[in-house]
Amino acid sequence: MALKNAIDLSGRRILLTGAAGGIGAAIARACVALGARDLVLADNGPMDDLCDELAADGATVARHRCDVSQRRDNAELAAAAGDIDAAVACAGICPLEEDWADDPDWDQVFHRVMDVNVLGPLHLAREMIPRMADRGGGQIVLIGSIGGRMGGTSPIVQPHYIASKGGVHAVIWWLAQRAAPRGVLVNGVAPGPVATAMTATTDYPKDRYPLGRIGRPEEIAWPVAFLCSPAASYFSGSILDVNGGLFVG
Ligand SMILES: NC(=O)c1ccc[n+]([C@@H]2O[C@H](COP(=O)([O-])OP(=O)(O)OC[C@H]3O[C@@H](n4cnc5c(N)ncnc54)[C@H](O)[C@@H]3O)[C@@H](O)[C@H]2O)c1
């Protein structure tokens, strides 16, 4: 018997934080391209153009302004979102301007980065896992980074971001072990450098990259969408390295 295409998001309701960003918007577009017609998009920035574009492509989009670092915002988001099949925690920050050695305010920035990048996904998972378990299962994807694998690829990336993304990877493993017995699959994607607003001021010399370039947002979005699909039904605690061969291990 011929296999049915399982990388198909038809009928799935997908929640995504950081939707206004470069990778987040690409994930939303990939989900719609794979058949999703029901999206819940969250960000602390504007996303009207993206919502209009997705609606024109046939999707129903609910949008929420929220700060992912706030427990209450995540609780309100989850309550408003209703039944969710797959949730993606993509919101993140990577402040570049502070100097960890000399800036007296650097520690405050460290705490903010950890609040957004690590506590944010934990807040979302805390809301999502029981709701998904009650419905018989679900899928959660967290966005890590090559920085959490190898300490960063640019000298200007600060240790708060590196620590946060290493923390995200550990959190994926921690959550996966607890959620899988309840039918909820928690996985991650660890991108290498990708051309978005986050990297716009960073120089990435081509000769350092096995493919001669950094990644495009959609090259991260497709693997994330796959992890939201029935084709990923045996993935739990996996972190897909998507970096064009920059880190292998
Ligand atoms: N671009 C890269 O090279 C790269 C590499 C590895 C990992 N990542 C990760 O991918 C994810 C997306 O990054 P991107 O490159 O699309 O960056 P981006 O700056 O384009 O998008 C990040 C989005 O997160 C939102 N956001 C930030 N703080 C928030 C908060 N407190 N509450 C709600 N929303 C918030 C921003 O408004 C923005 O829309 C991040 O987690 C980032 O760490 C990016």
mmCIF file of C-alpha atoms and ligand atoms in Angstrom:
data_model
loop_
_atom_site.group_PDB
_atom_site.id
_atom_site.type_symbol
_atom_site.label_atom_id
_atom_site.label_comp_id
_atom_site.label_asym_id
_atom_site.label_seq_id
_atom_site.Cartn_x
_atom_site.Cartn_y
_atom_site.Cartn_z
ATOM 1 C CA MET A 1 0.000 0.000 0.000
ATOM 2 C CA ALA A 2 1.327 3.460 -0.882
ATOM 3 C CA LEU A 3 2.353 5.644 2.037
ATOM 4 C CA LYS A 4 0.206 8.694 2.723
ATOM 5 C CA ASN A 5 2.077 12.016 3.015
ATOM 6 C CA ALA A 6 2.554 12.492 6.764
ATOM 7 C CA ILE A 7 4.241 15.911 6.550
ATOM 8 C CA ASP A 8 0.773 17.348 6.325
ATOM 9 C CA LEU A 9 -0.617 19.900 8.754
ATOM 10 C CA SER A 10 -4.190 19.894 7.429
ATOM 11 C CA GLY A 11 -6.665 20.176 10.275
ATOM 12 C CA ARG A 12 -4.010 21.164 12.803
ATOM 13 C CA ARG A 13 -4.236 24.234 15.026
ATOM 14 C CA ILE A 14 -0.746 25.599 15.614
ATOM 15 C CA LEU A 15 0.429 28.168 18.164
ATOM 16 C CA LEU A 16 3.637 30.083 17.544
ATOM 17 C CA THR A 17 5.474 32.692 19.628
ATOM 18 C CA GLY A 18 7.962 35.094 18.052
ATOM 19 C CA ALA A 19 5.735 35.006 14.977
ATOM 20 C CA ALA A 20 6.663 38.533 13.903
ATOM 21 C CA GLY A 21 10.344 37.667 13.592
ATOM 22 C CA GLY A 22 12.290 36.354 10.628
ATOM 23 C CA ILE A 23 12.234 32.676 11.552
ATOM 24 C CA GLY A 24 8.795 32.861 13.207
ATOM 25 C CA ALA A 25 7.130 34.355 10.124
ATOM 26 C CA ALA A 26 8.803 31.701 7.970
ATOM 27 C CA ILE A 27 7.460 28.969 10.272
ATOM 28 C CA ALA A 28 3.948 30.396 9.990
ATOM 29 C CA ARG A 29 4.242 30.452 6.190
ATOM 30 C CA ALA A 30 5.625 26.896 6.090
ATOM 31 C CA CYS A 31 2.771 25.637 8.281
ATOM 32 C CA VAL A 32 0.227 27.215 5.937
ATOM 33 C CA ALA A 33 2.049 25.803 2.896
ATOM 34 C CA LEU A 34 1.764 22.347 4.511
ATOM 35 C CA GLY A 35 -1.983 22.684 4.956
ATOM 36 C CA ALA A 36 -2.490 24.344 8.345
ATOM 37 C CA ARG A 37 -5.464 26.694 8.205
ATOM 38 C CA ASP A 38 -5.734 27.570 11.873
ATOM 39 C CA LEU A 39 -2.918 29.553 13.488
ATOM 40 C CA VAL A 40 -2.486 31.333 16.816
ATOM 41 C CA LEU A 41 0.353 33.837 16.517
ATOM 42 C CA ALA A 42 1.953 35.632 19.463
ATOM 43 C CA ASP A 43 4.638 38.296 19.708
ATOM 44 C CA ASN A 44 5.373 41.510 21.573
ATOM 45 C CA GLY A 45 5.769 43.301 18.251
ATOM 46 C CA PRO A 46 3.379 44.115 15.405
ATOM 47 C CA MET A 47 2.423 41.370 12.951
ATOM 48 C CA ASP A 48 -0.494 42.834 10.997
ATOM 49 C CA ASP A 49 1.155 42.421 7.590
ATOM 50 C CA LEU A 50 1.957 38.762 8.261
ATOM 51 C CA CYS A 51 -1.576 38.059 9.492
ATOM 52 C CA ASP A 52 -3.047 39.736 6.401
ATOM 53 C CA GLU A 53 -0.739 37.724 4.143
ATOM 54 C CA LEU A 54 -1.631 34.399 5.822
ATOM 55 C CA ALA A 55 -5.328 35.227 5.743
ATOM 56 C CA ALA A 56 -5.025 35.925 2.007
ATOM 57 C CA ASP A 57 -3.530 32.423 1.704
ATOM 58 C CA GLY A 58 -6.635 30.962 3.321
ATOM 59 C CA ALA A 59 -5.576 30.708 6.973
ATOM 60 C CA THR A 60 -7.578 31.771 10.004
ATOM 61 C CA VAL A 61 -5.219 33.669 12.259
ATOM 62 C CA ALA A 62 -5.710 34.666 15.894
ATOM 63 C CA ARG A 63 -3.101 37.177 17.031
ATOM 64 C CA HIS A 64 -1.975 37.918 20.568
ATOM 65 C CA ARG A 65 0.315 40.586 21.960
ATOM 66 C CA CYS A 66 2.283 39.045 24.796
ATOM 67 C CA ASP A 67 5.592 39.098 26.595
ATOM 68 C CA VAL A 68 6.680 35.452 26.689
ATOM 69 C CA SER A 69 8.797 36.043 29.794
ATOM 70 C CA GLN A 70 5.632 36.709 31.818
ATOM 71 C CA ARG A 71 3.860 33.714 33.307
ATOM 72 C CA ARG A 72 0.504 35.464 33.229
ATOM 73 C CA ASP A 73 0.844 36.366 29.542
ATOM 74 C CA ASN A 74 1.444 32.713 28.700
ATOM 75 C CA ALA A 75 -1.511 31.593 30.801
ATOM 76 C CA GLU A 76 -3.759 34.127 29.042
ATOM 77 C CA LEU A 77 -2.388 33.102 25.645
ATOM 78 C CA ALA A 78 -3.024 29.411 26.308
ATOM 79 C CA ALA A 79 -6.514 30.037 27.673
ATOM 80 C CA ALA A 80 -7.449 32.189 24.666
ATOM 81 C CA ALA A 81 -5.880 29.805 22.164
ATOM 82 C CA GLY A 82 -8.147 26.843 22.947
ATOM 83 C CA ASP A 83 -7.287 23.414 21.551
ATOM 84 C CA ILE A 84 -3.757 23.382 20.160
ATOM 85 C CA ASP A 85 -2.174 20.476 18.295
ATOM 86 C CA ALA A 86 1.342 21.890 18.066
ATOM 87 C CA ALA A 87 3.069 24.801 19.817
ATOM 88 C CA VAL A 88 6.330 26.427 18.778
ATOM 89 C CA ALA A 89 8.341 28.644 21.174
ATOM 90 C CA CYS A 90 10.322 30.816 18.763
ATOM 91 C CA ALA A 91 10.462 34.196 20.520
ATOM 92 C CA GLY A 92 13.978 35.107 21.535
ATOM 93 C CA ILE A 93 16.447 37.930 22.029
ATOM 94 C CA CYS A 94 20.184 38.214 21.485
ATOM 95 C CA PRO A 95 21.453 41.610 22.739
ATOM 96 C CA LEU A 96 24.843 42.321 21.202
ATOM 97 C CA GLU A 97 25.799 45.755 22.433
ATOM 98 C CA GLU A 98 26.612 45.057 26.093
ATOM 99 C CA ASP A 99 30.075 44.067 27.202
ATOM 100 C CA TRP A 100 29.931 41.311 29.817
ATOM 101 C CA ALA A 101 33.365 42.187 31.201
ATOM 102 C CA ASP A 102 32.999 45.949 31.707
ATOM 103 C CA ASP A 103 29.335 46.979 31.586
ATOM 104 C CA PRO A 104 28.046 47.329 35.178
ATOM 105 C CA ASP A 105 24.472 46.739 33.987
ATOM 106 C CA TRP A 106 25.307 43.551 32.131
ATOM 107 C CA ASP A 107 23.907 41.244 34.815
ATOM 108 C CA GLN A 108 20.451 42.757 34.358
ATOM 109 C CA VAL A 109 20.642 42.014 30.648
ATOM 110 C CA PHE A 110 21.693 38.448 31.487
ATOM 111 C CA HIS A 111 18.540 37.980 33.554
ATOM 112 C CA ARG A 112 16.334 39.458 30.823
ATOM 113 C CA VAL A 113 17.829 37.116 28.202
ATOM 114 C CA MET A 114 17.258 34.114 30.442
ATOM 115 C CA ASP A 115 13.703 35.266 31.202
ATOM 116 C CA VAL A 116 12.790 35.544 27.517
ATOM 117 C CA ASN A 117 14.796 32.666 26.031
ATOM 118 C CA VAL A 118 14.542 30.003 28.763
ATOM 119 C CA LEU A 119 11.752 30.933 31.159
ATOM 120 C CA GLY A 120 9.496 31.890 28.224
ATOM 121 C CA PRO A 121 9.476 28.399 26.657
ATOM 122 C CA LEU A 122 9.065 26.856 30.122
ATOM 123 C CA HIS A 123 6.022 29.059 30.779
ATOM 124 C CA LEU A 124 4.536 27.985 27.453
ATOM 125 C CA ALA A 125 5.264 24.290 28.019
ATOM 126 C CA ARG A 126 3.741 24.481 31.507
ATOM 127 C CA GLU A 127 0.499 25.694 29.953
ATOM 128 C CA MET A 128 0.533 23.452 26.909
ATOM 129 C CA ILE A 129 1.512 20.014 28.234
ATOM 130 C CA PRO A 130 -1.512 19.390 30.482
ATOM 131 C CA ARG A 131 -3.920 20.800 27.899
ATOM 132 C CA MET A 132 -2.444 18.640 25.149
ATOM 133 C CA ALA A 133 -2.349 15.581 27.421
ATOM 134 C CA ASP A 134 -6.050 16.023 28.210
ATOM 135 C CA ARG A 135 -6.759 15.968 24.453
ATOM 136 C CA GLY A 136 -4.707 12.802 23.904
ATOM 137 C CA GLY A 137 -1.405 14.374 22.874
ATOM 138 C CA GLY A 138 0.393 17.123 21.028
ATOM 139 C CA GLN A 139 3.731 18.411 19.827
ATOM 140 C CA ILE A 140 5.931 21.191 21.190
ATOM 141 C CA VAL A 141 9.000 22.620 19.464
ATOM 142 C CA LEU A 142 11.575 24.883 21.135
ATOM 143 C CA ILE A 143 14.160 26.875 19.182
ATOM 144 C CA GLY A 144 17.701 26.379 20.434
ATOM 145 C CA SER A 145 20.867 27.468 18.653
ATOM 146 C CA ILE A 146 24.223 26.371 17.381
ATOM 147 C CA GLY A 147 25.483 28.749 20.078
ATOM 148 C CA GLY A 148 24.247 26.298 22.700
ATOM 149 C CA ARG A 149 26.135 23.515 20.944
ATOM 150 C CA MET A 150 29.544 25.131 20.411
ATOM 151 C CA GLY A 151 29.683 28.448 22.281
ATOM 152 C CA GLY A 152 28.722 30.735 19.416
ATOM 153 C CA THR A 153 29.908 31.437 15.895
ATOM 154 C CA SER A 154 30.618 35.170 16.182
ATOM 155 C CA PRO A 155 32.878 36.909 18.738
ATOM 156 C CA ILE A 156 30.222 39.557 19.425
ATOM 157 C CA VAL A 157 27.599 37.071 20.661
ATOM 158 C CA GLN A 158 27.479 37.390 24.432
ATOM 159 C CA PRO A 159 27.543 34.598 27.017
ATOM 160 C CA HIS A 160 23.987 35.275 28.214
ATOM 161 C CA TYR A 161 22.658 34.154 24.810
ATOM 162 C CA ILE A 162 24.969 31.133 24.737
ATOM 163 C CA ALA A 163 23.926 30.102 28.254
ATOM 164 C CA SER A 164 20.259 30.610 27.396
ATOM 165 C CA LYS A 165 20.372 28.418 24.303
ATOM 166 C CA GLY A 166 22.371 25.694 26.057
ATOM 167 C CA GLY A 167 19.644 25.948 28.691
ATOM 168 C CA VAL A 168 16.935 25.589 26.045
ATOM 169 C CA HIS A 169 18.542 22.354 24.855
ATOM 170 C CA ALA A 170 18.647 20.965 28.404
ATOM 171 C CA VAL A 171 15.040 22.047 28.955
ATOM 172 C CA ILE A 172 13.974 20.189 25.794
ATOM 173 C CA TRP A 173 15.445 16.976 27.196
ATOM 174 C CA TRP A 174 13.924 17.604 30.632
ATOM 175 C CA LEU A 175 10.463 18.351 29.259
ATOM 176 C CA ALA A 176 10.549 15.499 26.729
ATOM 177 C CA GLN A 177 11.101 12.863 29.401
ATOM 178 C CA ARG A 178 8.157 14.107 31.441
ATOM 179 C CA ALA A 179 5.771 14.870 28.586
ATOM 180 C CA ALA A 180 6.193 11.794 26.380
ATOM 181 C CA PRO A 181 4.397 9.398 28.768
ATOM 182 C CA ARG A 182 1.448 11.830 28.557
ATOM 183 C CA GLY A 183 1.456 11.714 24.757
ATOM 184 C CA VAL A 184 3.146 15.085 24.270
ATOM 185 C CA LEU A 185 6.299 15.175 22.151
ATOM 186 C CA VAL A 186 8.837 17.903 22.947
ATOM 187 C CA ASN A 187 11.613 18.490 20.446
ATOM 188 C CA GLY A 188 13.839 21.292 19.224
ATOM 189 C CA VAL A 189 15.657 22.821 16.311
ATOM 190 C CA ALA A 190 19.133 24.345 16.765
ATOM 191 C CA PRO A 191 19.753 26.735 13.867
ATOM 192 C CA GLY A 192 23.114 28.043 12.778
ATOM 193 C CA PRO A 193 23.310 31.728 11.801
ATOM 194 C CA VAL A 194 20.228 32.769 9.805
ATOM 195 C CA ALA A 195 19.589 36.017 7.945
ATOM 196 C CA THR A 196 17.023 37.809 10.140
ATOM 197 C CA ALA A 197 16.835 41.044 12.117
ATOM 198 C CA MET A 198 18.694 39.246 14.904
ATOM 199 C CA THR A 199 21.835 38.856 12.801
ATOM 200 C CA ALA A 200 21.507 41.977 10.635
ATOM 201 C CA THR A 201 24.434 43.795 12.286
ATOM 202 C CA THR A 202 26.722 40.770 12.536
ATOM 203 C CA ASP A 203 29.395 39.991 9.954
ATOM 204 C CA TYR A 204 29.553 36.365 8.822
ATOM 205 C CA PRO A 205 32.533 35.836 6.486
ATOM 206 C CA LYS A 206 31.516 33.418 3.730
ATOM 207 C CA ASP A 207 34.745 31.452 3.815
ATOM 208 C CA ARG A 208 33.949 30.228 7.331
ATOM 209 C CA TYR A 209 30.815 28.445 6.181
ATOM 210 C CA PRO A 210 30.811 24.997 4.546
ATOM 211 C CA LEU A 211 27.992 26.063 2.192
ATOM 212 C CA GLY A 212 29.483 29.530 1.671
ATOM 213 C CA ARG A 213 26.534 31.327 3.266
ATOM 214 C CA ILE A 214 24.379 31.588 6.366
ATOM 215 C CA GLY A 215 20.875 30.124 6.459
ATOM 216 C CA ARG A 216 17.595 31.466 5.165
ATOM 217 C CA PRO A 217 14.607 31.601 7.554
ATOM 218 C CA GLU A 218 12.623 29.057 5.532
ATOM 219 C CA GLU A 219 15.487 26.560 5.873
ATOM 220 C CA ILE A 220 14.770 26.531 9.616
ATOM 221 C CA ALA A 221 11.009 26.717 9.167
ATOM 222 C CA TRP A 222 10.607 23.465 7.229
ATOM 223 C CA PRO A 223 12.254 21.288 9.925
ATOM 224 C CA VAL A 224 10.159 23.034 12.596
ATOM 225 C CA ALA A 225 6.978 22.394 10.609
ATOM 226 C CA PHE A 226 8.039 18.754 10.185
ATOM 227 C CA LEU A 227 8.319 18.430 13.993
ATOM 228 C CA CYS A 228 4.711 19.711 14.198
ATOM 229 C CA SER A 229 3.503 17.056 11.767
ATOM 230 C CA PRO A 230 2.349 13.429 12.035
ATOM 231 C CA ALA A 231 5.598 12.432 10.302
ATOM 232 C CA ALA A 232 7.464 13.264 13.541
ATOM 233 C CA SER A 233 5.380 10.902 15.691
ATOM 234 C CA TYR A 234 8.461 9.030 16.995
ATOM 235 C CA PHE A 235 10.554 12.125 17.814
ATOM 236 C CA SER A 236 10.848 12.985 21.514
ATOM 237 C CA GLY A 237 13.749 14.905 23.027
ATOM 238 C CA SER A 238 15.421 15.346 19.638
ATOM 239 C CA ILE A 239 17.218 18.545 18.666
ATOM 240 C CA LEU A 240 17.716 18.908 14.934
ATOM 241 C CA ASP A 241 20.965 20.710 14.042
ATOM 242 C CA VAL A 242 20.199 22.887 11.024
ATOM 243 C CA ASN A 243 23.380 24.823 10.317
ATOM 244 C CA GLY A 244 24.693 23.998 6.849
ATOM 245 C CA GLY A 245 27.452 21.806 8.299
ATOM 246 C CA LEU A 246 28.992 24.499 10.517
ATOM 247 C CA PHE A 247 28.659 22.270 13.563
ATOM 248 C CA VAL A 248 28.723 18.515 13.235
ATOM 249 C CA GLY A 249 28.678 16.233 16.217
HETATM 250 N N1 LIG B 1 18.778 34.313 13.411
HETATM 251 C C1 LIG B 1 19.680 33.453 13.854
HETATM 252 O O1 LIG B 1 20.832 33.425 13.392
HETATM 253 C C2 LIG B 1 19.303 32.430 14.895
HETATM 254 C C3 LIG B 1 20.203 31.379 15.118
HETATM 255 C C4 LIG B 1 19.880 30.437 16.093
HETATM 256 C C5 LIG B 1 18.710 30.563 16.819
HETATM 257 N N2 LIG B 1 17.864 31.607 16.581
HETATM 258 C C6 LIG B 1 16.655 31.682 17.376
HETATM 259 O O2 LIG B 1 15.529 31.699 16.528
HETATM 260 C C7 LIG B 1 14.449 32.390 17.173
HETATM 261 C C8 LIG B 1 13.901 33.447 16.231
HETATM 262 O O3 LIG B 1 14.933 34.387 15.968
HETATM 263 P P1 LIG B 1 14.960 35.320 14.659
HETATM 264 O O4 LIG B 1 16.266 35.146 14.034
HETATM 265 O O5 LIG B 1 13.720 35.099 13.877
HETATM 266 O O6 LIG B 1 14.971 36.742 15.372
HETATM 267 P P2 LIG B 1 13.976 37.981 15.197
HETATM 268 O O7 LIG B 1 14.569 39.046 16.047
HETATM 269 O O8 LIG B 1 13.722 38.239 13.768
HETATM 270 O O9 LIG B 1 12.622 37.432 15.850
HETATM 271 C C9 LIG B 1 12.453 37.278 17.233
HETATM 272 C C10 LIG B 1 11.005 37.584 17.550
HETATM 273 O O10 LIG B 1 10.778 37.353 18.951
HETATM 274 C C11 LIG B 1 9.953 38.423 19.420
HETATM 275 N N3 LIG B 1 10.178 38.600 20.853
HETATM 276 C C12 LIG B 1 11.319 38.976 21.466
HETATM 277 N N4 LIG B 1 11.119 39.060 22.772
HETATM 278 C C13 LIG B 1 9.818 38.744 23.005
HETATM 279 C C14 LIG B 1 9.031 38.678 24.171
HETATM 280 N N5 LIG B 1 9.533 38.953 25.386
HETATM 281 N N6 LIG B 1 7.730 38.303 24.037
HETATM 282 C C15 LIG B 1 7.215 38.037 22.821
HETATM 283 N N7 LIG B 1 7.920 38.087 21.679
HETATM 284 C C16 LIG B 1 9.219 38.448 21.777
HETATM 285 C C17 LIG B 1 10.406 39.644 18.637
HETATM 286 O O11 LIG B 1 9.421 40.684 18.639
HETATM 287 C C18 LIG B 1 10.624 39.052 17.258
HETATM 288 O O12 LIG B 1 9.445 39.115 16.474
HETATM 289 C C19 LIG B 1 15.035 32.966 18.470
HETATM 290 O O13 LIG B 1 14.712 32.115 19.540
HETATM 291 C C20 LIG B 1 16.522 32.938 18.211
HETATM 292 O O14 LIG B 1 17.279 32.891 19.390
HETATM 293 C C21 LIG B 1 18.139 32.551 15.637
#
